[in-house]
Coordinates of C-alpha atoms in Angstrom, one line a residue:
M3 CA 32.8 -0.6 0.5
I4 CA 35.7 -3.6 1.2
V5 CA 34.7 -7.1 1.1
A6 CA 36.6 -9.8 2.8
G7 CA 39.0 -7.0 3.8
R8 CA 40.8 -7.0 0.4
Y9 CA 38.4 -6.7 -2.6
R10 CA 37.5 -2.8 -2.4
L11 CA 33.8 -2.5 -4.5
V12 CA 34.5 0.8 -7.3
A13 CA 31.3 0.6 -9.5
R14 CA 28.5 -1.7 -10.2
L15 CA 28.7 -3.4 -13.6
G16 CA 25.4 -5.0 -13.7
E17 CA 22.7 -6.9 -12.1
G18 CA 20.5 -10.0 -12.8
G19 CA 18.6 -12.9 -11.3
A20 CA 21.6 -14.5 -9.9
G21 CA 23.2 -11.3 -8.6
T22 CA 24.8 -8.0 -8.4
V23 CA 28.4 -7.9 -10.3
W24 CA 31.0 -5.3 -9.2
R25 CA 34.1 -4.0 -10.8
A26 CA 36.7 -4.1 -7.6
H27 CA 40.3 -3.4 -6.9
D28 CA 42.4 -6.5 -4.7
E29 CA 44.2 -4.5 -2.3
L30 CA 46.5 -7.4 -1.6
L31 CA 47.5 -8.3 -5.3
H32 CA 47.0 -4.5 -6.7
R33 CA 44.5 -5.5 -9.7
D34 CA 41.2 -5.1 -11.0
V35 CA 38.8 -8.1 -10.5
A36 CA 35.0 -9.0 -10.6
V37 CA 32.9 -9.4 -7.9
K38 CA 29.8 -11.1 -7.4
S39 CA 27.3 -11.0 -4.7
L40 CA 24.9 -13.9 -5.3
K41 CA 21.2 -14.1 -4.3
T42 CA 20.3 -17.3 -2.5
A43 CA 19.4 -18.1 0.9
H44 CA 21.8 -21.5 0.7
A45 CA 25.6 -19.8 1.1
D46 CA 27.0 -23.3 1.8
L47 CA 25.8 -24.9 -1.3
A48 CA 26.8 -22.0 -3.4
I49 CA 30.1 -21.6 -2.0
A50 CA 30.1 -25.3 -2.8
E51 CA 29.3 -24.7 -6.5
A52 CA 31.6 -22.3 -7.0
R53 CA 34.5 -23.8 -5.7
A54 CA 33.8 -26.9 -7.8
A55 CA 33.3 -24.4 -11.2
A56 CA 36.9 -22.7 -9.8
R57 CA 38.5 -25.9 -10.4
V58 CA 37.6 -26.1 -14.2
N59 CA 40.8 -24.3 -16.1
H60 CA 39.9 -23.3 -19.5
P61 CA 40.8 -20.3 -22.0
A62 CA 37.2 -20.1 -22.8
I63 CA 36.1 -20.0 -18.9
V64 CA 36.3 -16.6 -17.1
V65 CA 38.3 -17.9 -14.5
I66 CA 37.3 -17.7 -10.9
H67 CA 39.7 -16.5 -8.3
D68 CA 38.0 -16.2 -4.8
V69 CA 35.4 -17.8 -3.1
I70 CA 34.1 -15.9 0.1
V71 CA 31.4 -15.4 2.7
E72 CA 30.7 -11.8 3.7
N73 CA 27.8 -11.2 6.3
G74 CA 26.6 -14.7 5.5
A75 CA 26.3 -13.7 1.8
P76 CA 28.4 -15.6 -0.7
W77 CA 30.9 -13.6 -3.2
I78 CA 32.7 -15.0 -6.1
V79 CA 36.2 -13.2 -7.3
M80 CA 36.7 -13.5 -11.0
D81 CA 38.5 -12.0 -13.8
L82 CA 37.4 -8.5 -15.1
V83 CA 37.1 -9.4 -18.6
A84 CA 37.5 -6.5 -21.3
A85 CA 34.6 -7.5 -23.3
R86 CA 30.8 -7.4 -24.5
S87 CA 28.2 -9.9 -23.9
L88 CA 26.7 -12.0 -26.8
D89 CA 23.5 -10.3 -26.1
R90 CA 24.5 -6.9 -26.2
V91 CA 26.1 -7.3 -29.6
I92 CA 23.1 -8.8 -30.8
K93 CA 21.1 -6.3 -29.5
E94 CA 23.1 -3.3 -31.3
G95 CA 24.1 -5.3 -34.1
G96 CA 21.6 -7.8 -35.1
P97 CA 22.0 -11.2 -36.9
L98 CA 25.6 -12.4 -37.2
P99 CA 27.2 -14.1 -40.0
D100 CA 27.3 -17.9 -39.9
E101 CA 31.0 -18.3 -39.8
R102 CA 31.2 -15.9 -36.8
V103 CA 28.3 -17.7 -35.0
A104 CA 29.8 -21.3 -35.5
A105 CA 33.5 -19.6 -34.2
I106 CA 31.5 -18.4 -30.6
G107 CA 29.7 -21.5 -30.5
L108 CA 33.1 -24.0 -31.0
R109 CA 34.3 -21.5 -28.4
V110 CA 31.7 -22.0 -25.5
L111 CA 31.4 -25.9 -26.7
E112 CA 34.8 -26.7 -25.6
A113 CA 34.1 -25.0 -22.0
L114 CA 31.1 -27.1 -21.8
D115 CA 33.2 -30.1 -22.4
A116 CA 35.6 -29.0 -20.0
A117 CA 33.1 -28.5 -17.3
H118 CA 31.3 -31.8 -18.2
A119 CA 34.4 -33.4 -18.0
H120 CA 34.6 -32.5 -14.2
G121 CA 30.7 -33.7 -13.7
L122 CA 29.6 -29.8 -13.5
L123 CA 26.7 -28.1 -15.5
H124 CA 26.5 -24.7 -16.4
R125 CA 22.8 -24.2 -16.2
D126 CA 22.5 -21.1 -17.6
V127 CA 24.1 -20.7 -21.3
K128 CA 22.7 -17.9 -22.7
P129 CA 23.8 -14.5 -24.6
A130 CA 24.1 -12.4 -21.7
N131 CA 26.6 -15.4 -20.2
V132 CA 28.8 -15.3 -23.7
L133 CA 31.4 -12.5 -23.6
L134 CA 33.3 -11.5 -26.6
D135 CA 36.9 -9.9 -26.1
A136 CA 38.6 -7.4 -27.7
D137 CA 39.9 -10.0 -30.0
G138 CA 36.3 -11.4 -30.6
Q139 CA 37.0 -14.7 -28.7
A140 CA 34.2 -16.1 -26.8
L141 CA 34.3 -16.6 -23.0
L142 CA 31.5 -18.2 -21.2
S143 CA 30.9 -16.4 -17.8
D144 CA 28.7 -17.4 -14.5
F145 CA 30.1 -21.2 -14.7
G146 CA 28.2 -23.0 -12.1
I147 CA 27.1 -20.0 -10.0
A148 CA 24.6 -18.2 -12.7
A149 CA 21.6 -21.1 -11.5
Q150 CA 19.5 -20.3 -8.4
L151 CA 20.9 -22.8 -5.6
D152 CA 17.9 -23.4 -3.4
G153 CA 16.7 -26.5 -5.2
Q154 CA 14.2 -24.0 -7.6
M155 CA 15.1 -23.4 -11.3
N156 CA 15.9 -20.0 -12.2
S157 CA 14.0 -19.0 -15.0
A158 CA 14.2 -15.4 -14.1
G159 CA 15.2 -13.5 -17.7
S160 CA 16.5 -17.1 -19.1
P161 CA 13.2 -19.2 -19.6
G162 CA 13.8 -19.1 -23.1
Y163 CA 17.1 -20.9 -22.8
M164 CA 16.5 -23.9 -20.6
A165 CA 16.1 -26.7 -21.9
P166 CA 12.4 -28.5 -21.9
E167 CA 13.3 -31.1 -19.4
R168 CA 14.8 -28.6 -16.7
L169 CA 11.3 -26.8 -17.3
R170 CA 9.6 -30.1 -16.6
D171 CA 12.1 -30.3 -13.2
E172 CA 13.4 -33.8 -15.0
P173 CA 17.2 -34.7 -14.6
A174 CA 19.4 -32.4 -16.6
G175 CA 22.8 -33.5 -17.9
P176 CA 25.1 -32.3 -20.4
A177 CA 22.5 -32.3 -23.3
S178 CA 20.7 -29.7 -21.5
D179 CA 23.6 -27.5 -21.5
L180 CA 23.9 -28.3 -25.6
W181 CA 20.4 -27.3 -26.2
S182 CA 20.8 -23.9 -24.3
L183 CA 24.0 -23.6 -26.3
G184 CA 21.8 -24.4 -29.4
A185 CA 19.0 -21.4 -28.5
T186 CA 22.3 -19.0 -27.8
L187 CA 23.5 -19.9 -31.0
Y188 CA 20.1 -19.6 -32.9
A189 CA 19.7 -15.8 -31.1
A190 CA 23.0 -15.0 -32.6
A191 CA 22.4 -16.0 -36.1
E192 CA 18.5 -15.0 -36.1
G193 CA 18.9 -11.8 -34.4
K194 CA 16.1 -13.1 -31.7
P195 CA 15.6 -16.0 -29.3
P196 CA 14.0 -19.0 -30.9
F197 CA 11.2 -18.7 -28.5
Q198 CA 10.6 -15.2 -28.3
R199 CA 6.9 -13.9 -26.7
A200 CA 5.8 -11.2 -24.6
L201 CA 5.6 -13.1 -21.1
P202 CA 7.7 -15.2 -19.3
A203 CA 5.1 -17.9 -18.8
A204 CA 4.5 -17.9 -22.9
V205 CA 7.9 -18.2 -23.1
V206 CA 7.8 -21.7 -21.1
A207 CA 4.9 -22.9 -23.1
A208 CA 6.6 -22.3 -26.1
V209 CA 9.7 -23.9 -25.1
L210 CA 7.9 -27.2 -24.1
M211 CA 5.3 -27.6 -26.7
A212 CA 6.2 -25.0 -29.7
E213 CA 8.8 -25.5 -32.3
P214 CA 10.9 -22.5 -33.1
P215 CA 10.6 -20.7 -36.6
A216 CA 12.7 -22.3 -38.9
P217 CA 15.9 -20.2 -39.4
A218 CA 15.7 -17.4 -41.6
H219 CA 19.0 -15.5 -41.7
A220 CA 21.4 -18.5 -40.9
G221 CA 22.6 -20.4 -43.8
P222 CA 21.7 -24.1 -44.8
R223 CA 24.4 -25.9 -42.7
L224 CA 23.9 -24.0 -39.5
A225 CA 20.1 -23.7 -40.1
G226 CA 19.8 -27.6 -39.9
L227 CA 22.3 -27.8 -36.7
L228 CA 20.2 -25.5 -34.9
S229 CA 17.3 -27.4 -35.4
A230 CA 18.5 -30.4 -34.6
M231 CA 20.1 -28.5 -31.0
L232 CA 16.7 -27.6 -29.9
A233 CA 15.0 -30.8 -30.3
K234 CA 12.7 -31.6 -27.4
D235 CA 13.9 -35.0 -27.0
Q236 CA 17.5 -35.4 -25.5
K237 CA 17.6 -38.8 -27.9
R238 CA 17.1 -36.7 -30.9
R239 CA 20.0 -34.1 -30.0
P240 CA 23.6 -34.4 -32.0
S241 CA 26.3 -35.0 -29.5
S242 CA 28.8 -32.5 -28.6
A243 CA 31.6 -34.3 -31.0
E244 CA 28.5 -34.2 -33.8
I245 CA 28.4 -30.4 -32.9
R246 CA 31.6 -29.6 -32.9
T247 CA 32.5 -31.2 -36.3
A248 CA 29.0 -29.3 -38.0
L249 CA 30.5 -26.1 -36.2
Q250 CA 34.2 -26.9 -38.0
A251 CA 32.4 -27.4 -41.2
V252 CA 30.4 -24.0 -41.2
V253 CA 33.7 -22.1 -39.9
A254 CA 35.4 -23.6 -42.9
G255 CA 32.5 -23.6 -45.2
R256 CA 32.2 -27.0 -46.3
D257 CA 29.1 -29.3 -46.5
H258 CA 28.7 -31.4 -43.8
S259 CA 26.9 -34.9 -42.9
V260 CA 26.5 -37.1 -39.9
R261 CA 24.2 -39.5 -38.8
L262 CA 22.5 -39.9 -35.2
G263 CA 21.9 -43.3 -35.0
R264 CA 19.6 -44.8 -37.6
R265 CA 18.1 -41.4 -38.0
P266 CA 20.1 -38.8 -40.1
W267 CA 19.5 -34.8 -38.6
W268 CA 19.4 -31.9 -40.8
P269 CA 22.5 -32.2 -43.1
V270 CA 21.7 -35.5 -44.5
A271 CA 17.8 -35.1 -44.4
A272 CA 18.4 -31.9 -46.2
G273 CA 20.3 -33.2 -48.9
V274 CA 18.0 -32.1 -51.4
A275 CA 18.8 -28.5 -50.2
A276 CA 22.7 -28.9 -50.7
V277 CA 22.1 -30.7 -54.1
A278 CA 19.6 -27.5 -55.1
V279 CA 22.8 -25.1 -53.7
A280 CA 25.0 -27.0 -55.9
A281 CA 22.4 -26.8 -59.0
G282 CA 22.6 -22.9 -58.3
V283 CA 18.9 -22.8 -57.3
F284 CA 20.1 -21.0 -54.0
L285 CA 21.2 -18.0 -56.6
M286 CA 22.7 -15.0 -55.0
T287 CA 20.9 -11.8 -56.2
R288 CA 22.6 -9.0 -55.2
D289 CA 21.9 -6.5 -57.8
S290 CA 18.1 -7.1 -57.8
P291 CA 17.0 -8.9 -54.6
D292 CA 14.0 -11.4 -55.2
T293 CA 11.3 -9.2 -53.0
G294 CA 8.6 -12.1 -53.0
R295 CA 5.2 -12.4 -54.3
F296 CA 4.0 -12.1 -50.9
A297 CA 4.9 -8.2 -48.9
A298 CA 3.1 -9.7 -46.1
A299 CA 0.9 -12.7 -45.0
P300 CA -3.0 -12.5 -45.8
D301 CA -5.3 -12.4 -43.2
P302 CA -5.5 -16.4 -42.2
C303 CA -8.9 -16.1 -41.0
S304 CA -10.0 -15.2 -44.9
L305 CA -8.9 -18.1 -46.5
L306 CA -11.3 -20.6 -45.3
T307 CA -15.0 -20.0 -44.5
L308 CA -16.9 -21.3 -41.4
T309 CA -18.8 -23.7 -43.6
Q310 CA -15.8 -25.2 -44.8
V311 CA -14.1 -25.6 -41.7
Q312 CA -17.6 -27.2 -40.2
T313 CA -17.3 -29.4 -42.8
A314 CA -14.1 -30.3 -42.2
L315 CA -14.5 -30.9 -38.3
G316 CA -18.2 -32.2 -38.6
G317 CA -19.7 -29.5 -36.1
Q318 CA -20.2 -25.6 -35.3
V319 CA -17.0 -23.9 -34.9
T320 CA -15.8 -20.2 -34.0
A321 CA -12.6 -18.6 -35.6
E322 CA -10.0 -16.6 -33.3
R323 CA -6.9 -14.7 -35.1
A324 CA -3.5 -14.2 -33.3
G325 CA -1.0 -12.4 -35.9
T326 CA -0.8 -14.5 -39.0
E327 CA -2.5 -17.6 -37.3
C328 CA -6.1 -18.5 -37.2
T329 CA -7.7 -20.7 -35.1
W330 CA -11.2 -22.4 -35.9
N331 CA -12.2 -24.1 -32.7
H332 CA -15.3 -26.7 -31.9
R333 CA -16.3 -26.9 -28.5
R334 CA -18.4 -29.3 -26.3
R335 CA -19.4 -27.8 -23.3
G336 CA -16.9 -25.5 -23.3
T337 CA -14.0 -27.6 -23.9
V338 CA -11.9 -27.5 -27.5
W339 CA -12.7 -31.0 -29.1
R340 CA -11.7 -30.4 -32.6
Y341 CA -9.8 -27.7 -34.4
V342 CA -8.5 -26.2 -37.4
V343 CA -5.3 -24.0 -37.7
V344 CA -3.7 -22.1 -40.3
R345 CA -0.2 -20.4 -39.9
L346 CA 1.4 -18.3 -42.7
T347 CA 4.9 -17.0 -42.8
A348 CA 5.5 -14.4 -45.6
Y349 CA 9.7 -14.3 -46.1
P350 CA 11.4 -11.4 -46.8
P351 CA 14.9 -10.8 -48.4
G352 CA 17.8 -11.0 -45.7
N353 CA 21.4 -12.1 -45.5
G354 CA 22.1 -12.1 -49.3
R355 CA 19.3 -14.1 -50.4
G356 CA 15.9 -13.0 -52.3
A357 CA 12.5 -14.0 -50.7
T358 CA 12.0 -17.2 -52.4
E359 CA 15.2 -18.4 -51.4
T360 CA 14.6 -17.7 -48.0
A361 CA 11.2 -19.2 -47.6
R362 CA 12.6 -22.0 -49.9
L363 CA 15.5 -22.7 -47.0
A364 CA 13.3 -22.3 -44.2
F365 CA 10.8 -25.0 -45.9
A366 CA 13.7 -27.5 -46.3
G367 CA 14.2 -26.9 -42.3
L368 CA 10.7 -27.6 -41.6
R369 CA 10.9 -30.5 -43.6
A370 CA 14.5 -31.7 -41.7
R371 CA 12.5 -30.9 -38.4
A372 CA 9.8 -33.1 -39.4
D373 CA 12.0 -36.3 -40.8
S374 CA 13.8 -35.8 -36.9
D375 CA 10.1 -36.0 -35.1
A376 CA 9.1 -38.9 -36.9
G377 CA 9.1 -42.1 -34.5
V378 CA 7.6 -43.1 -31.2
T379 CA 8.5 -41.3 -27.8
F380 CA 6.6 -42.1 -24.5
T381 CA 3.5 -40.6 -25.1
K382 CA 3.4 -39.5 -28.8
A383 CA 3.8 -41.2 -32.1
S384 CA 4.6 -39.7 -35.4
A385 CA 5.0 -40.8 -38.8
S386 CA 7.4 -39.7 -41.3
P387 CA 6.4 -37.0 -43.5
S388 CA 5.1 -37.6 -47.2
D389 CA 5.1 -35.8 -50.0
R390 CA 2.1 -33.8 -50.8
T391 CA 1.2 -32.7 -54.7
G392 CA -1.0 -30.2 -55.8
L393 CA -0.3 -27.7 -53.2
G394 CA 1.9 -24.8 -54.4
D395 CA 5.4 -25.1 -55.1
E396 CA 6.4 -28.3 -52.7
A397 CA 4.4 -29.8 -49.8
F398 CA 4.6 -32.4 -47.3
A399 CA 2.3 -33.9 -44.6
Q400 CA 2.8 -35.4 -41.2
G401 CA 0.5 -37.2 -38.7
S402 CA 0.8 -37.8 -34.9
Y403 CA -0.7 -39.3 -31.8
D404 CA -0.4 -38.2 -28.2
S405 CA -1.8 -41.2 -26.2
F406 CA -1.4 -38.9 -23.3
A407 CA -3.7 -36.0 -24.4
K408 CA -5.5 -38.5 -26.9
K409 CA -5.2 -36.4 -29.5
A410 CA -4.7 -37.0 -33.1
T411 CA -3.4 -34.2 -35.4
S412 CA -2.4 -33.9 -39.1
M413 CA -0.2 -31.6 -40.4
V414 CA 0.5 -30.3 -43.7
W415 CA 2.9 -27.6 -45.1
F416 CA 3.3 -26.2 -48.3
R417 CA 5.0 -23.2 -49.8
I418 CA 4.1 -20.5 -52.5
G419 CA 6.9 -18.5 -53.6
N420 CA 8.3 -16.7 -50.8
L421 CA 5.0 -17.9 -48.2
V422 CA 5.0 -20.8 -46.1
A423 CA 1.7 -22.3 -45.2
E424 CA 0.9 -24.5 -42.1
I425 CA -2.5 -26.2 -41.4
D426 CA -3.1 -28.4 -38.7
C427 CA -6.1 -30.4 -38.0
A428 CA -6.7 -32.0 -34.7
K429 CA -9.7 -34.2 -32.9
L430 CA -9.5 -35.3 -29.4
D431 CA -12.4 -38.0 -30.3
S432 CA -11.5 -39.5 -33.5
R433 CA -8.2 -40.5 -35.0
E434 CA -9.3 -39.4 -38.5
T435 CA -7.6 -36.2 -39.0
R436 CA -6.2 -36.4 -42.4
R437 CA -9.0 -36.1 -44.4
G438 CA -9.8 -32.6 -42.4
A439 CA -6.3 -31.4 -42.7
D440 CA -5.8 -32.3 -46.6
Q441 CA -9.4 -30.6 -47.4
A442 CA -8.3 -27.5 -45.7
A443 CA -4.7 -27.3 -47.1
T444 CA -6.4 -27.8 -50.3
L445 CA -8.7 -24.7 -50.1
V446 CA -6.0 -22.6 -48.5
A447 CA -3.6 -23.3 -51.3
A448 CA -6.6 -22.5 -53.7
R449 CA -7.5 -18.9 -52.3
L450 CA -3.5 -18.2 -51.9
A451 CA -2.7 -19.2 -55.5
G452 CA -5.1 -16.1 -56.3
T453 CA -3.9 -13.4 -54.0
G454 CA -0.2 -11.8 -53.6
T455 CA 1.5 -8.5 -54.5

């Protein structure tokens, strides 16, 4: 098949939610190119979008050569790049080293900055759209054409890389692309997406309401940056300049600190972790790595009795287990009014660190995230986290109140060796939740102190 009288389609290279990509030969200029047919009912809008993207000239962006309409359908002609997608690299090789992740991030950030300067958003930054050429240089593809152009969001195949505001159908801006970059770099550093779930609907719910697991493979400099970039609130995310400075520090292997307004994000909040590194707490144990006290997380539902939870919640409860998470619900007329949740994560050795070191780093990331969450938004007020004593090796707590849901929540996190526990206590009919969370955390910590391997 020949498109527009000059582009001979040679082989199908791939197909996704936005369209099909072909290897083609330009019969006029005698060169190989990539041609993409777009799946959209609005050809005029697609053409205008792609032509705008074609005006962005940057070495980290796959060049768009031509934009045409054939039989009423838009086609985009681009450079044919001899490269592998970051998505494929992750699937085949697992997590990448911090310096490699940061170098990729810097290149993609340059591409996004160039587009944003032209008033353009990418809207579909994800590992599948980041290409790595033979020299390992990153290029951003599908610029300006990846997102569905019919007024609806394109969540097919990539809901976990769409910023919360886009999923809520709110106005998107450069911060939305930077959030997607954070999710992409998280996947590169951890070997899996930050909001990985079995079903797309569950992924969307996680992006909107859940926090990603604290990075376990990424080092302290990169881990904190990723957590900050994935903040739900756009105002709490680092700027492009701050991201660039942090990534450059990771590449150079130096410490870095930066402030966002009055509140420091990770590198400042986790200063204790940096001191611990300097003091030799995070030791490399290459010969005999620490495998940790807990080979696996215990059954969370076995750590509290029904009577204990009923005392904390003041009513009858039922327990429901999902993996290493157990939820005790108190219902009234079929509606959950109060609940207690216990979540456990047993960290294995990884990335040159022992299991306890990995858990300690993850815990520092959780504390940094809690610091970042403190404050008042339109519907939610969160207190600053406070230290707790007598709960494992280290512990802290935080309370919040959601005025829209009229829900008060108290959360306690603590670490015992390589095991991190989170206990949540929430009520719809009372703001007094701290006592219940503290009681549950004390009981869980006591049970865990006598377990492990």
